[in-house]
Short mmCIF file of C-alpha atoms in Angstrom, two decimals:
data_model
loop_
_atom_site.label_atom_id
_atom_site.label_comp_id
_atom_site.label_asym_id
_atom_site.label_seq_id
_atom_site.Cartn_x
_atom_site.Cartn_y
_atom_site.Cartn_z
CA MET A 1 -53.51 -85.02 -151.76
CA SER A 2 -54.97 -80.93 -149.80
CA THR A 3 -53.15 -77.64 -149.16
CA VAL A 4 -53.13 -75.68 -145.80
CA PRO A 5 -53.02 -71.50 -146.05
CA PHE A 6 -49.85 -69.00 -144.66
CA ARG A 7 -49.39 -65.88 -144.70
CA SER A 8 -46.25 -64.07 -145.51
CA MET A 9 -45.46 -61.68 -143.12
CA LYS A 10 -43.92 -59.94 -145.64
CA ASP A 11 -47.02 -58.67 -148.09
CA ALA A 12 -49.71 -61.33 -145.94
CA SER A 13 -50.69 -62.59 -149.68
CA PRO A 14 -51.93 -66.42 -148.99
CA VAL A 15 -49.71 -69.33 -149.54
CA ARG A 16 -50.21 -72.68 -149.51
CA VAL A 17 -48.16 -75.59 -148.86
CA GLN A 18 -49.52 -78.78 -150.86
CA VAL A 19 -48.82 -82.23 -147.68
CA ASP A 20 -49.02 -85.47 -149.26
CA TRP A 21 -50.59 -87.16 -145.69
CA ARG A 22 -50.72 -91.02 -147.88
CA ARG A 23 -46.65 -90.03 -147.47
CA VAL A 24 -46.82 -88.69 -144.08
CA ARG A 25 -49.55 -91.75 -143.46
CA ARG A 26 -47.12 -94.25 -144.68
CA PHE A 27 -43.36 -92.75 -143.01
CA ALA A 28 -45.63 -92.44 -139.45
CA ALA A 29 -46.41 -96.44 -140.15
CA ARG A 30 -42.72 -97.34 -140.89
CA THR A 31 -41.83 -94.76 -138.03
CA ALA A 32 -43.86 -97.43 -135.38
CA LEU A 33 -43.22 -100.82 -137.17
CA LEU A 34 -38.91 -99.92 -137.08
CA ALA A 35 -39.55 -98.83 -132.73
CA ALA A 36 -41.53 -101.99 -132.63
CA ALA A 37 -38.95 -104.44 -134.38
CA ALA A 38 -35.89 -102.45 -132.71
CA PRO A 39 -36.35 -104.05 -129.03
CA VAL A 40 -37.42 -107.94 -130.64
CA ALA A 41 -34.05 -107.97 -132.63
CA ALA A 42 -32.08 -106.63 -129.86
CA ALA A 43 -33.68 -109.48 -127.85
CA GLY A 44 -33.56 -111.20 -131.06
CA VAL A 45 -29.44 -110.99 -131.16
CA VAL A 46 -28.83 -111.21 -126.69
CA MET A 47 -31.05 -114.64 -127.30
CA GLY A 48 -28.58 -116.07 -130.02
CA LEU A 49 -25.32 -114.59 -128.15
CA GLU A 50 -27.06 -116.62 -124.74
CA ARG A 51 -26.77 -119.57 -127.05
CA VAL A 52 -23.20 -120.05 -128.08
CA ARG A 53 -22.05 -118.47 -123.91
CA ARG A 54 -24.08 -121.13 -122.15
CA HIS A 55 -22.43 -123.80 -125.08
CA GLN A 56 -19.07 -122.94 -124.40
CA TYR A 57 -19.68 -121.89 -120.08
CA PRO A 58 -23.16 -124.11 -119.67
CA LEU A 59 -24.92 -123.36 -115.92
CA ASP A 60 -24.10 -126.11 -114.33
CA SER A 61 -21.67 -126.04 -111.55
CA PRO A 62 -21.99 -126.83 -107.83
CA PHE A 63 -23.64 -124.93 -105.43
CA PRO A 64 -24.70 -125.84 -101.93
CA THR A 65 -27.32 -126.66 -100.55
CA ALA A 66 -29.45 -128.33 -96.99
CA PRO A 67 -31.01 -131.01 -96.19
CA PRO A 68 -34.51 -130.44 -95.61
CA SER A 69 -35.66 -128.76 -92.27
CA SER A 70 -38.56 -128.77 -89.99
CA THR A 71 -40.77 -126.28 -88.05
CA ASP A 72 -44.00 -126.02 -86.28
CA VAL A 73 -46.44 -123.23 -88.04
CA ASP A 74 -49.41 -123.42 -85.38
CA ASP A 75 -50.56 -127.64 -85.85
CA THR A 76 -49.02 -127.78 -89.02
CA GLN A 77 -46.12 -129.02 -89.64
CA ALA A 78 -43.58 -127.26 -92.23
CA THR A 79 -40.43 -128.02 -93.84
CA VAL A 80 -38.38 -126.33 -96.02
CA TYR A 81 -36.45 -127.43 -98.70
CA THR A 82 -33.68 -126.30 -101.37
CA PHE A 83 -32.53 -129.45 -103.01
CA GLY A 84 -34.82 -131.60 -105.96
CA ALA A 85 -33.39 -134.61 -105.52
CA ASP A 86 -34.42 -134.55 -101.56
CA LEU A 87 -38.55 -132.96 -102.07
CA TYR A 88 -39.13 -135.15 -105.77
CA ALA A 89 -38.01 -138.68 -102.82
CA ALA A 90 -40.68 -136.43 -100.58
CA MET A 91 -43.17 -135.65 -103.15
CA LEU A 92 -42.98 -139.52 -104.13
CA ASP A 93 -43.38 -140.68 -101.11
CA ALA A 94 -46.27 -139.27 -100.32
CA ILE A 95 -47.80 -140.61 -103.86
CA ARG A 96 -46.67 -144.28 -102.72
CA GLY A 97 -48.42 -143.83 -99.49
CA ALA A 98 -51.80 -142.64 -100.87
CA ARG A 99 -54.81 -143.82 -99.61
CA HIS A 100 -57.87 -141.92 -100.45
CA GLN A 101 -56.93 -139.00 -102.82
CA VAL A 102 -53.72 -137.34 -105.44
CA PHE A 103 -53.97 -133.42 -106.99
CA LEU A 104 -50.99 -132.62 -108.76
CA GLU A 105 -50.47 -129.36 -109.99
CA THR A 106 -47.57 -128.34 -112.29
CA TYR A 107 -46.12 -126.19 -114.72
CA ILE A 108 -43.38 -127.73 -116.60
CA TRP A 109 -43.82 -131.62 -116.39
CA LYS A 110 -40.63 -132.95 -118.20
CA ASP A 111 -40.71 -136.49 -120.31
CA ASP A 112 -37.46 -138.44 -118.30
CA GLU A 113 -36.33 -140.15 -115.35
CA VAL A 114 -37.40 -137.81 -112.65
CA GLY A 115 -40.67 -137.83 -114.56
CA ARG A 116 -41.88 -141.02 -115.39
CA GLU A 117 -41.29 -141.99 -112.43
CA PHE A 118 -43.47 -139.61 -111.21
CA LYS A 119 -46.18 -140.50 -113.53
CA GLN A 120 -45.63 -144.05 -112.47
CA ALA A 121 -46.99 -143.60 -109.49
CA LEU A 122 -50.23 -141.47 -110.18
CA VAL A 123 -50.64 -144.88 -112.14
CA GLU A 124 -50.25 -146.65 -109.82
CA ALA A 125 -52.08 -144.94 -107.49
CA ALA A 126 -55.24 -145.34 -109.44
CA ASP A 127 -54.26 -148.87 -109.37
CA ARG A 128 -55.41 -150.21 -105.92
CA GLY A 129 -57.80 -147.44 -105.73
CA VAL A 130 -57.17 -144.31 -105.22
CA GLU A 131 -58.89 -140.61 -106.85
CA VAL A 132 -56.12 -139.45 -108.59
CA PHE A 133 -56.57 -135.71 -110.82
CA VAL A 134 -53.66 -134.06 -112.39
CA VAL A 135 -53.37 -129.71 -114.18
CA TYR A 136 -50.44 -129.46 -116.59
CA ASP A 137 -50.27 -126.68 -119.01
CA GLY A 138 -50.59 -126.82 -122.29
CA PHE A 139 -48.26 -124.71 -123.24
CA ALA A 140 -44.53 -124.57 -120.74
CA ASN A 141 -45.39 -128.66 -122.44
CA LEU A 142 -45.80 -127.40 -126.21
CA VAL A 143 -42.08 -130.04 -126.66
CA ILE A 144 -43.47 -132.69 -124.07
CA PRO A 145 -45.29 -135.27 -126.78
CA ARG A 146 -49.23 -135.42 -126.02
CA SER A 147 -49.00 -138.80 -125.85
CA PHE A 148 -46.66 -138.68 -122.48
CA TYR A 149 -49.84 -137.12 -120.65
CA ASP A 150 -51.75 -139.75 -121.36
CA MET A 151 -53.09 -142.02 -118.17
CA PRO A 152 -55.94 -144.57 -117.35
CA PRO A 153 -59.47 -144.04 -117.16
CA GLY A 154 -57.96 -144.03 -113.35
CA VAL A 155 -56.04 -140.84 -113.85
CA HIS A 156 -58.51 -138.06 -114.45
CA VAL A 157 -55.51 -135.15 -116.31
CA LEU A 158 -56.48 -131.68 -117.09
CA ARG A 159 -54.27 -129.49 -119.77
CA PHE A 160 -54.73 -125.66 -118.76
CA PRO A 161 -54.99 -124.77 -122.93
CA ALA A 162 -51.61 -124.02 -124.52
CA MET A 163 -53.80 -121.03 -126.78
CA ARG A 164 -55.29 -118.28 -124.96
CA PRO A 165 -58.39 -116.41 -127.41
CA GLY A 166 -57.26 -113.95 -125.29
CA LEU A 167 -53.43 -114.14 -125.79
CA LEU A 168 -53.24 -111.89 -129.61
CA MET A 169 -55.86 -108.89 -127.39
CA LEU A 170 -53.45 -108.40 -124.35
CA ASP A 171 -56.96 -109.66 -123.06
CA VAL A 172 -55.70 -110.22 -118.95
CA ARG A 173 -58.84 -112.42 -118.58
CA ARG A 174 -57.75 -114.91 -120.95
CA SER A 175 -54.57 -115.38 -121.42
CA GLY A 176 -52.88 -115.80 -118.47
CA ARG A 177 -50.50 -120.00 -117.58
CA ASP A 178 -50.84 -122.23 -115.50
CA HIS A 179 -48.11 -121.05 -113.31
CA ARG A 180 -48.60 -123.48 -110.47
CA LYS A 181 -46.63 -126.39 -108.45
CA ILE A 182 -48.96 -128.16 -106.36
CA LEU A 183 -49.45 -131.69 -105.02
CA VAL A 184 -52.13 -132.38 -102.31
CA VAL A 185 -52.05 -136.32 -100.63
CA ASP A 186 -54.65 -137.41 -99.59
CA ASP A 187 -55.88 -133.21 -97.42
CA GLU A 188 -52.84 -134.43 -95.10
CA VAL A 189 -50.12 -133.61 -96.69
CA SER A 190 -49.26 -131.26 -99.97
CA PHE A 191 -46.49 -129.07 -101.32
CA VAL A 192 -46.39 -125.76 -102.50
CA GLY A 193 -42.59 -123.65 -104.30
CA GLY A 194 -40.35 -123.35 -107.03
CA TYR A 195 -39.64 -127.09 -108.83
CA ASN A 196 -40.72 -127.40 -111.80
CA ILE A 197 -41.06 -131.13 -112.70
CA GLY A 198 -37.81 -133.15 -114.46
CA THR A 199 -34.16 -134.73 -113.94
CA LEU A 200 -33.03 -130.98 -114.69
CA TYR A 201 -33.98 -129.65 -111.38
CA ALA A 202 -33.62 -132.62 -109.42
CA THR A 203 -29.82 -131.68 -108.97
CA LYS A 204 -29.19 -128.37 -110.84
CA TRP A 205 -30.81 -125.72 -110.50
CA ARG A 206 -31.52 -124.01 -107.09
CA ASP A 207 -35.03 -124.64 -106.39
CA THR A 208 -36.98 -123.30 -103.24
CA HIS A 209 -40.85 -125.27 -102.04
CA LEU A 210 -42.17 -125.84 -99.19
CA ARG A 211 -44.22 -128.79 -97.45
CA LEU A 212 -47.12 -127.91 -95.01
CA VAL A 213 -48.05 -131.86 -92.82
CA GLY A 214 -51.54 -130.54 -91.05
CA PRO A 215 -55.20 -128.83 -91.00
CA SER A 216 -53.38 -125.71 -93.50
CA THR A 217 -53.09 -128.56 -96.12
CA TRP A 218 -56.46 -126.66 -96.72
CA GLU A 219 -54.90 -123.74 -98.12
CA LEU A 220 -53.89 -126.39 -101.39
CA ARG A 221 -56.91 -128.21 -101.11
CA ASN A 222 -58.50 -125.30 -101.57
CA ALA A 223 -56.52 -124.09 -104.65
CA PHE A 224 -56.76 -127.10 -106.40
CA VAL A 225 -60.31 -127.51 -106.65
CA ASP A 226 -61.25 -124.30 -106.82
CA MET A 227 -58.63 -124.44 -110.73
CA TRP A 228 -60.11 -128.42 -111.43
CA ASN A 229 -64.08 -127.15 -110.90
CA ARG A 230 -63.20 -124.01 -112.74
CA TRP A 231 -61.31 -125.36 -115.88
CA ARG A 232 -62.56 -128.91 -116.48
CA SER A 233 -64.55 -129.74 -119.15
CA PRO A 234 -68.12 -131.16 -118.37
CA HIS A 235 -67.43 -134.26 -118.79
CA GLN A 236 -65.11 -134.64 -115.74
CA PRO A 237 -66.07 -135.58 -112.32
CA LEU A 238 -66.83 -132.29 -109.64
CA LEU A 239 -64.36 -131.71 -106.54
CA GLN A 240 -66.14 -131.17 -103.40
CA ASP A 241 -65.50 -127.90 -101.97
CA VAL A 242 -65.58 -128.09 -97.99
CA GLY A 243 -64.75 -125.58 -95.83
CA SER A 244 -61.98 -124.46 -92.87
CA GLN A 245 -62.25 -124.85 -89.26
CA LEU A 246 -58.84 -122.45 -88.98
CA TRP A 247 -59.98 -118.41 -88.73
CA MET A 248 -56.79 -115.62 -89.19
CA PRO A 249 -54.30 -118.25 -89.18
CA ARG A 250 -50.31 -116.88 -89.79
CA LEU A 251 -49.81 -119.46 -92.86
CA ARG A 252 -52.54 -118.78 -95.58
CA ALA A 253 -52.20 -119.15 -99.55
CA ALA A 254 -52.66 -115.92 -101.78
CA ARG A 255 -54.55 -116.66 -104.86
CA ASN A 256 -54.37 -114.97 -108.67
CA ALA A 257 -56.63 -115.96 -110.80
CA PRO A 258 -56.43 -113.56 -113.56
CA SER A 259 -59.66 -114.95 -115.08
CA GLU A 260 -61.76 -112.98 -111.34
CA LEU A 261 -58.57 -110.18 -112.44
CA VAL A 262 -58.00 -110.97 -108.39
CA PHE A 263 -54.09 -111.17 -107.93
CA PRO A 264 -53.64 -110.89 -104.12
CA ILE A 265 -49.92 -111.66 -104.60
CA ARG A 266 -48.78 -108.16 -105.26
CA GLY A 267 -50.39 -107.30 -102.38
CA ILE A 268 -49.56 -109.56 -99.52
CA TYR A 269 -45.87 -108.41 -101.54
CA LEU A 270 -46.66 -103.91 -100.75
CA ASP A 271 -48.05 -104.13 -97.25
CA ALA A 272 -44.79 -106.26 -96.23
CA ILE A 273 -42.31 -104.28 -97.67
CA ASP A 274 -43.80 -101.34 -96.39
CA ARG A 275 -44.25 -102.89 -92.27
CA ALA A 276 -39.91 -103.70 -92.31
CA CYS A 277 -38.10 -101.74 -90.32
CA SER A 278 -35.30 -104.46 -90.19
CA HIS A 279 -33.86 -105.79 -93.04
CA ILE A 280 -35.74 -107.22 -96.25
CA TYR A 281 -34.00 -110.64 -97.78
CA ILE A 282 -35.72 -111.28 -101.29
CA THR A 283 -35.06 -114.54 -104.19
CA GLN A 284 -36.04 -114.37 -107.31
CA ALA A 285 -35.12 -115.97 -110.48
CA TYR A 286 -35.82 -112.83 -113.44
CA PHE A 287 -36.44 -109.61 -111.42
CA ILE A 288 -39.04 -107.53 -113.24
CA PRO A 289 -41.03 -105.13 -110.35
CA ASP A 290 -43.19 -102.31 -111.38
CA GLU A 291 -43.32 -99.34 -110.11
CA ASP A 292 -45.54 -98.85 -107.06
CA ILE A 293 -43.35 -102.32 -105.46
CA GLN A 294 -39.90 -100.05 -106.53
CA ALA A 295 -41.21 -97.51 -104.86
CA ALA A 296 -41.56 -99.23 -101.54
CA LEU A 297 -38.07 -101.21 -101.75
CA LEU A 298 -36.29 -97.75 -102.19
CA ALA A 299 -38.78 -96.09 -99.51
CA ALA A 300 -37.46 -98.93 -96.93
CA ALA A 301 -34.05 -98.92 -98.12
CA ALA A 302 -33.80 -94.85 -97.35
CA ARG A 303 -35.58 -94.72 -94.05
CA GLY A 304 -32.95 -98.01 -93.17
CA VAL A 305 -34.03 -100.81 -93.41
CA ASP A 306 -31.46 -103.50 -95.16
CA VAL A 307 -32.91 -105.21 -98.65
CA ARG A 308 -31.24 -107.01 -100.36
CA VAL A 309 -32.39 -109.07 -103.29
CA LEU A 310 -30.95 -111.99 -105.00
CA VAL A 311 -31.14 -113.77 -108.68
CA PRO A 312 -29.23 -115.57 -110.89
CA GLU A 313 -26.85 -113.52 -112.72
CA ARG A 314 -27.46 -115.66 -115.67
CA SER A 315 -30.86 -117.60 -115.72
CA ASN A 316 -32.46 -119.77 -118.26
CA HIS A 317 -34.54 -116.47 -119.11
CA VAL A 318 -32.23 -113.42 -121.44
CA VAL A 319 -34.12 -111.64 -122.46
CA ALA A 320 -35.22 -111.86 -118.12
CA ASP A 321 -32.39 -110.99 -117.33
CA TRP A 322 -31.86 -107.85 -119.75
CA LEU A 323 -35.15 -106.42 -118.62
CA ALA A 324 -34.69 -107.02 -115.31
CA ARG A 325 -31.65 -105.19 -115.81
CA GLY A 326 -33.25 -102.28 -116.31
CA HIS A 327 -33.85 -102.19 -112.28
CA TYR A 328 -29.87 -101.95 -111.75
CA ASP A 329 -29.03 -98.80 -112.04
CA THR A 330 -31.83 -96.42 -109.70
CA LEU A 331 -31.76 -99.92 -107.16
CA LEU A 332 -28.19 -99.44 -106.54
CA ARG A 333 -28.61 -95.55 -106.36
CA GLY A 334 -31.37 -95.80 -103.66
CA GLY A 335 -29.34 -98.36 -101.11
CA VAL A 336 -31.16 -101.69 -102.13
CA ARG A 337 -28.12 -104.91 -102.70
CA ILE A 338 -27.90 -106.49 -105.48
CA PHE A 339 -26.48 -110.30 -105.46
CA LEU A 340 -25.71 -112.62 -108.34
CA TYR A 341 -26.35 -116.24 -107.84
CA GLN A 342 -22.70 -118.03 -109.76
CA GLY A 343 -22.24 -121.43 -112.02
CA ALA A 344 -26.47 -122.48 -111.39
CA MET A 345 -29.32 -121.46 -112.46
CA ILE A 346 -31.55 -120.01 -108.91
CA HIS A 347 -35.37 -120.11 -109.45
CA ALA A 348 -36.69 -119.33 -105.77
CA LYS A 349 -39.28 -117.64 -105.50
CA THR A 350 -39.41 -116.33 -101.67
CA ALA A 351 -38.86 -113.42 -99.02
CA THR A 352 -38.25 -112.82 -94.89
CA ILE A 353 -39.32 -110.43 -93.75
CA ASP A 354 -37.79 -109.05 -89.90
CA ALA A 355 -37.68 -112.23 -89.00
CA GLN A 356 -41.18 -112.31 -88.59
CA TRP A 357 -42.90 -112.41 -92.47
CA SER A 358 -41.69 -114.94 -95.46
CA THR A 359 -43.81 -115.97 -99.12
CA VAL A 360 -42.73 -119.44 -99.96
CA GLY A 361 -44.36 -119.95 -103.60
CA THR A 362 -44.70 -119.75 -107.42
CA ALA A 363 -45.09 -116.08 -108.22
CA ASN A 364 -41.44 -114.00 -109.61
CA ILE A 365 -41.73 -110.42 -109.39
CA ASP A 366 -42.91 -109.49 -113.19
CA ARG A 367 -46.00 -108.66 -114.55
CA LEU A 368 -46.32 -112.35 -115.73
CA SER A 369 -46.57 -113.38 -112.43
CA LEU A 370 -47.14 -110.37 -110.75
CA THR A 371 -50.81 -109.14 -112.82
CA GLY A 372 -50.81 -111.87 -115.36
CA ASN A 373 -50.28 -115.65 -114.83
CA TYR A 374 -52.49 -118.20 -111.68
CA GLU A 375 -50.07 -117.68 -108.82
CA ILE A 376 -50.37 -119.22 -105.22
CA ASN A 377 -47.65 -118.20 -102.49
CA LEU A 378 -47.54 -118.72 -99.13
CA GLU A 379 -47.58 -116.38 -96.49
CA VAL A 380 -46.70 -117.20 -93.46
CA VAL A 381 -45.98 -115.34 -89.96
CA ASP A 382 -43.50 -117.39 -88.20
CA GLU A 383 -39.96 -116.62 -86.36
CA GLY A 384 -39.04 -119.88 -87.07
CA LEU A 385 -40.09 -120.12 -90.68
CA ALA A 386 -38.99 -116.73 -91.09
CA ALA A 387 -35.57 -118.40 -89.52
CA GLN A 388 -35.47 -121.39 -92.38
CA LEU A 389 -35.62 -119.08 -95.20
CA GLU A 390 -32.77 -116.23 -94.58
CA SER A 391 -30.12 -119.48 -93.34
CA ALA A 392 -31.19 -120.62 -96.85
CA PHE A 393 -31.05 -116.30 -98.28
CA ARG A 394 -27.01 -116.81 -96.07
CA MET A 395 -26.79 -120.03 -98.08
CA ASP A 396 -27.02 -118.20 -101.27
CA GLU A 397 -25.56 -115.44 -100.16
CA SER A 398 -22.44 -117.38 -99.87
CA ASN A 399 -22.43 -118.98 -103.30
CA SER A 400 -23.02 -115.10 -104.74
CA ARG A 401 -20.79 -111.93 -105.62
CA GLU A 402 -22.53 -108.69 -104.60
CA LEU A 403 -23.34 -106.28 -107.33
CA THR A 404 -21.88 -102.94 -106.68
CA ARG A 405 -22.82 -99.42 -107.49
CA ASP A 406 -19.69 -98.79 -109.10
CA GLU A 407 -19.68 -101.96 -111.38
CA TRP A 408 -22.40 -101.20 -112.87
CA LEU A 409 -21.75 -97.65 -113.81
CA ARG A 410 -18.48 -99.22 -115.51
CA ARG A 411 -20.36 -101.42 -118.19
CA HIS A 412 -19.47 -101.60 -121.76
CA PRO A 413 -21.68 -98.32 -123.40
CA LEU A 414 -23.60 -101.08 -125.70
CA THR A 415 -24.76 -101.93 -122.90
CA LYS A 416 -26.31 -99.95 -122.12
CA VAL A 417 -27.64 -99.04 -125.48
CA ALA A 418 -29.65 -102.46 -125.55
CA GLU A 419 -30.69 -102.23 -122.13
CA ARG A 420 -32.81 -98.86 -123.57
CA VAL A 421 -34.11 -100.23 -126.59
CA MET A 422 -35.05 -103.46 -124.50
CA ALA A 423 -37.15 -101.64 -122.07
CA PRO A 424 -40.09 -101.46 -123.93
CA LEU A 425 -40.60 -105.96 -123.73
CA ARG A 426 -41.72 -104.91 -120.29
CA PRO A 427 -45.12 -104.82 -120.45
CA PHE A 428 -45.28 -108.71 -121.69
CA LEU A 429 -42.74 -110.06 -119.18
#
């Protein structure tokens, strides 16, 4: 207990007011606890409501797809896949035809029909003498029995640690997940994009992946080798790091590496958005832009660029949906058009700008992807690939509805309150 001197205006005699600092500290602690608990509690409520809603209205409606389409970028053939069944067939064909090496890295690998087919193909490749290396994220696959990832000695498996020591301390260097999806076969053919491995993704999710055939496969090979050598155990083999004869290619990989605090994917987005003169088409599963990316999009719209962002109306992560909505008013007011994908989950991470610049990869436009996880995006400057991705965007637009600002302003008052209460969770996603 302490006292604070006070001098009366009437008689100027000193008066001491007692302050119970223990009570003040308890009040401050409870207030802080309430402030921290409120967004978590709100998130729990919306997750519960979404669980009921998803049971009644599952995300399983049919959606438009397109057959694989190819174009040449310099000496490399690039093929766009927008349907999981087509992609998996091509990936399995590549593994089954492997003669020397197979590198597979994935975030989620389900123990289901598709997942077991991939496992069998890898084991058969090893049985015929192919060197097989696999990386998968331990945390993303906690619900999968560890025994599923048991492989014969010819398949080298690296389980990216499920629990990272920096997670509780928010240490970026030691808390990021391996969110990448890469397949490289014989240094000749490679794949990258948003697709994980599982039966659900084969036909029920709309996603985008890219296959490379030719010298630019080095971009993905090099990414896998660096990741393997960085995280392998001492008893696991060291992969050879080879150089590339391609300098200043129009197709390059941008790789986020939290352990080195390297995050170039955010940079390529900002640079490309700043250059835009005609149009920007962005497709994202989870769209929670930081201040700089949001400002760049608003600046582009202000100078007359047609800026369109296409996201799922309902995704598989309802909390991410609610946090994304906190940006809608500012974006709509600034002239950015928002399209909501209907009836199914769209998981693609793509963008194309001015019919020249494109990116396809694993990174969402949110904090986790741009400044947290291990990610990889291809940056491609090519009119042919841009045309293909614009065609895919228009296809997805046909299964979307545009959100207008008038509609957004008419949303329920409780919705507005929930958005504000949950806003403090944005730095975690």
